[in-house]
Amino acid sequence: MQRIVVINPNSLQAVTDGLAVALARFRVPGGPEIACQTLKNGPPGIETQAHVDGVTEKLLAHVADNAEARAADVLVIACFSDPGVHALREVVRVPVLGIAESSYLSAAALGERIGVIAILARSIPRHRRQQRLLGLHERIAAEQPLELGVAELANEERTWSRLVTLGTRLREEHAAQSVILGCAGMARYRERLEDTLGVPVIDPTQAAVGIALGLLLARQVATSKRIAA
Amino acid sequence: MQRIVVINPNSLQAVTDGLAVALARFRVPGGPEIACQTLKNGPPGIETQAHVDGVTEKLLAHVADNAEARAADVLVIACFSDPGVHALREVVRVPVLGIAESSYLSAAALGERIGVIAILARSIPRHRRQQRLLGLHERIAAEQPLELGVAELANEERTWSRLVTLGTRLREEHAAQSVILGCAGMARYRERLEDTLGVPVIDPTQAAVGIALGLLLARQVATSKRIAA
Amino acid sequence: MQRIVVINPNSLQAVTDGLAVALARFRVPGGPEIACQTLKNGPPGIETQAHVDGVTEKLLAHVADNAEARAADVLVIACFSDPGVHALREVVRVPVLGIAESSYLSAAALGERIGVIAILARSIPRHRRQQRLLGLHERIAAEQPLELGVAELANEERTWSRLVTLGTRLREEHAAQSVILGCAGMARYRERLEDTLGVPVIDPTQAAVGIALGLLLARQVATSKRIAA
Amino acid sequence: MQRIVVINPNSLQAVTDGLAVALARFRVPGGPEIACQTLKNGPPGIETQAHVDGVTEKLLAHVADNAEARAADVLVIACFSDPGVHALREVVRVPVLGIAESSYLSAAALGERIGVIAILARSIPRHRRQQRLLGLHERIAAEQPLELGVAELANEERTWSRLVTLGTRLREEHAAQSVILGCAGMARYRERLEDTLGVPVIDPTQAAVGIALGLLLARQVATSKRIAA
Amino acid sequence: MQRIVVINPNSLQAVTDGLAVALARFRVPGGPEIACQTLKNGPPGIETQAHVDGVTEKLLAHVADNAEARAADVLVIACFSDPGVHALREVVRVPVLGIAESSYLSAAALGERIGVIAILARSIPRHRRQQRLLGLHERIAAEQPLELGVAELANEERTWSRLVTLGTRLREEHAAQSVILGCAGMARYRERLEDTLGVPVIDPTQAAVGIALGLLLARQVATSKRIAA
Amino acid sequence: MQRIVVINPNSLQAVTDGLAVALARFRVPGGPEIACQTLKNGPPGIETQAHVDGVTEKLLAHVADNAEARAADVLVIACFSDPGVHALREVVRVPVLGIAESSYLSAAALGERIGVIAILARSIPRHRRQQRLLGLHERIAAEQPLELGVAELANEERTWSRLVTLGTRLREEHAAQSVILGCAGMARYRERLEDTLGVPVIDPTQAAVGIALGLLLARQVATSKRIAA
């Protein structure tokens, strides 16, 4: 039995539960199991570069200690800052997918220009480094921040209205041909926003798990467990 | 019922049959149907830029005339030169995936440096244009041609031996962290080569169908049929 | 006797006639003959990627069948989408010039930043791919569409007024040091617009034929006919 | 009467005479006059960046003082280091073409990958800066130096043999689709080398004068003299 | 005794005196001597590419003739157009630092996005060439000109007010994380502007002398004099 | 009193002591104090991406808790993988310099092409990401690994001989105009290697402290302490 292990690197079980809901449709009969795990000793949110870097060691320990993660055939790190992805790739022999990288690459498969909606303006410089490192910075039409506080984000109508405003601006003013929801927790708006905007809207975790599923289906049998000691 | 339609743009039914075998594992219960079609009036092989361009019109006509293609939720064009992909994107409202683009993007999700094995040396300039257009040219470690004649390609042991030689060279001398099989028809060597080289080996059609599957599973219900008149 | 063959890949003889007028001044005594041909079975206009790709096969057939084209010393494809150019280069042994490539390269010879006036906004993504493929995307100051309907384009004063508006904006707001007329059919505005704007204005077909003329004058005698069977 | 003024920025009249021979074929009846001038107070050769920079002031003075240059419709600076080109563009209102820029751009119009033959290895870093500044560095297949001393350069058979060796290497090992003779004084080998290699060989001064001729033929009448005071 | 020789390539002793004041703090006990020299036969200001190129020869003569310059351990050319820097590097064996290059590189060490304040709009194309040549053009957030006349520049309050306006705009609208004063003569505003904007403000000459000082302190003893004949 | 705090992020006091020796010459009378600190709870060496990321949290805690670090005017992180640099920049208001970034930028100030000597081949992909992120990847001539085991590295003659071999190859075969010692612990070879190779050799920690010293000397008085709570 193959298994995709999706690790939410923040400590909020509610976020993991949300991922599980968004990923339920990727659990296909006969296909790989999809386990969603919470990094219990992670920070409650990953909002700074310090959070990003600080999570790596805990992720590595988690993958070494957790039997399910150790047996994973693909690891997905479910945070739009892709924490620990390069570090895990050095020690683990199975594919390690970052959801930001996966969403940029999926968007690039659909058309020339990519729009991004960030939660906070202060994350944009960090995202810009990722885009340049990936090599796709020329393909980014623009990145716009929701810039909503916690209370506003909890207000679904307020959030929705802002998503539509930004998505429309990305499509109209910046000629974006797809829009990435730049966060692990906005999957519930994806389909509705795609229908409203008329261009593909990408949820990063779904993008990564889609790629993971493709990698595993390409193998006829589960690979032997390959995570290094 | 969602449907991925994979179109082999050359006229050889045997190639389409080979694709169907390679893609069988992507037909998951409850998931989208995967139909493999032959462009019957396509050329017997796509080896020149003239073939690439010449196929577009036939592909568009096929998609307009064929009920199954017209009802597709994702179209995959199964040729490593990605013929007709940009043209289809202008007229069709569902995602159109080229297998070359999809394989470069999948490889980029797995690691820094990408190796490519081409069939013929004379295709490499064409591939290089694709890599630059995609924006991932800095990520290509090297591209090496099999440069085998038809008779030699039919000889599986000869082909296998050459694949191992080139794959090893890409990994050792060019530090490739993944290897793309730069052709729609080498899927049967994929898994064995991956096991031999110890780095991910990517079959382009599987890469594209993997991405397509991910896009469709992300939708709860089949989209209304959206191909333009 | 050397010969430049300029092929208008759309079927409108009036467009070819316009090209012939714009190119008359390149017919120098003792220099190469300049033949303007119409691709009679081409589409009436080339406005989509499907048109671009679809023209290749017809262009190749035309070049193979037409004695004058087969005897060309340079081929110029007179459409700003450069249809068939890469395909022709693979089979023909004489230089094949695309008018878009030629105009970007000529503009780059004149100064740092290049402005482009497109006919339609929806062509800009296609042009952007050409610019990136050529490697000169960093040199493009901006591209602006006329966005005039057929009736308005037929109105010379309306078209002229819009050209001046866009050209001035490219020069003033985007610091363009030259302006390309991004279409095969606006040569008659070139000189007047150049005088009005005070920066070089480039007609793509003239740019390509200028380069072609230079290539042929560099040869002391006509080359033996070199188009491959 | 339109006029292209080609200025050899070194003081050797023999070099200017060679240019005049190479450019004779660009003097077409009814076309622009082509005047070849020697910068009499220039250095005997331009081999260092100091020579390159040092020539600018003299070039500007020459253009201001010389009636023929002042009346030029296009200025061509005939040295592969393009001395004074940016400076002249700031003060002169007619097009100023550098022969290195012109040759790179002409080569780019003919195919993907460009080979360059330099005279001396120590010029290659300077050329590399030009290539990056132009934006075409990704298109350079390789640059190889003749690295011949003055006596050897005077020996035509020795020079020819070396040109064939390097040109063949550029075409075979580096997949160059055109070859630039990276010097203002090798025009006499151009045609023979092109015939031997079977790929276009570009003489920089001919490339620039070809572009200049094209620019002027595009104008129906001679422009009023436009060189600033 | 090690020595940094800073050459003001314009003829204004007042500018050199200003540099000496700005650099006084880099004269550390036991550290290298810092000599500020005026290129007496330079132009009164360097405002055009002609000035830039024209200064090279005089700089080379100055360095060859002036005992102090000839004995320099590092040469700094104190003009934001970096005149003569590449030429000097070819003939002098000690490091030659351009203040523009040095300021871009120092800014890049401090954060992702760099703002630049130019004196005049017409210098910006020249600066843009430098930025692309250096390879840091993707890091430039924006460049804005003071665009003040001589009388206004002499008015410190007018200049200061304009610096604050532009600096604030670079930080707020263009997300600049540092600001370069793009001129050799604005050091006296540096600290005050840095305190006002709250992001590092870089004076180019100080940046270059800082790098020079670092290079020399890294050596335990003065190098033997190494300027070539 | 201004202070540069150099933090060795590995736990080896001997390495810190070596840094202090290499930096002694940067302690100039009247200039900033240079404190070298050991991150006592760091790993004994930083050899993997996991080490790199894992150090960030400890570095942040160290800077928050250590009075001297908290009072720093510039922080230098003395490891060639630049751990924690981006994270520190988000929370600390003083400049934070990474020694890898600083050495690439210093090398870029000295000439076109930069050679790098790594300790281990497996660090090169990590370095390549840094080079691309910085934007200077086009300037890297080549990177070569010492690939010596611990015992061999302790053997100074063996290490020296290998450094000369690699440095010579970088200069001769790859046209490197400077060489970076890609590690925090090889300063003692710097000057001797520079003398042997005849091109600048850069020790990363010295490069960073040189830049830091320049930044601080540019300020007339110590800035108020600005590290955020």
JSON list of C-alpha atoms in Angstrom, two decimals, chain E residues 6 8 10-21 36-39:
[
{"chain": "E", "resi": 6, "resn": "VAL", "atom": "CA", "xyz": [40.42, 57.78, -4.53]},
{"chain": "E", "resi": 8, "resn": "ASN", "atom": "CA", "xyz": [37.65, 62.20, -8.49]},
{"chain": "E", "resi": 10, "resn": "ASN", "atom": "CA", "xyz": [36.08, 65.56, -12.59]},
{"chain": "E", "resi": 11, "resn": "SER", "atom": "CA", "xyz": [38.22, 68.65, -12.28]},
{"chain": "E", "resi": 12, "resn": "LEU", "atom": "CA", "xyz": [36.39, 70.28, -9.39]},
{"chain": "E", "resi": 13, "resn": "GLN", "atom": "CA", "xyz": [38.61, 70.44, -6.32]},
{"chain": "E", "resi": 14, "resn": "ALA", "atom": "CA", "xyz": [35.53, 71.26, -4.24]},
{"chain": "E", "resi": 15, "resn": "VAL", "atom": "CA", "xyz": [34.09, 67.86, -5.08]},
{"chain": "E", "resi": 16, "resn": "THR", "atom": "CA", "xyz": [37.33, 66.17, -4.09]},
{"chain": "E", "resi": 17, "resn": "ASP", "atom": "CA", "xyz": [37.34, 68.15, -0.85]},
{"chain": "E", "resi": 18, "resn": "GLY", "atom": "CA", "xyz": [33.80, 66.92, -0.19]},
{"chain": "E", "resi": 19, "resn": "LEU", "atom": "CA", "xyz": [34.93, 63.35, -0.76]},
{"chain": "E", "resi": 20, "resn": "ALA", "atom": "CA", "xyz": [37.81, 63.84, 1.66]},
{"chain": "E", "resi": 21, "resn": "VAL", "atom": "CA", "xyz": [35.36, 64.97, 4.33]},
{"chain": "E", "resi": 36, "resn": "CYS", "atom": "CA", "xyz": [41.81, 61.88, -2.52]},
{"chain": "E", "resi": 37, "resn": "GLN", "atom": "CA", "xyz": [42.98, 63.16, -5.84]},
{"chain": "E", "resi": 38, "resn": "THR", "atom": "CA", "xyz": [41.46, 65.38, -8.49]},
{"chain": "E", "resi": 39, "resn": "LEU", "atom": "CA", "xyz": [41.83, 64.51, -12.13]}
]
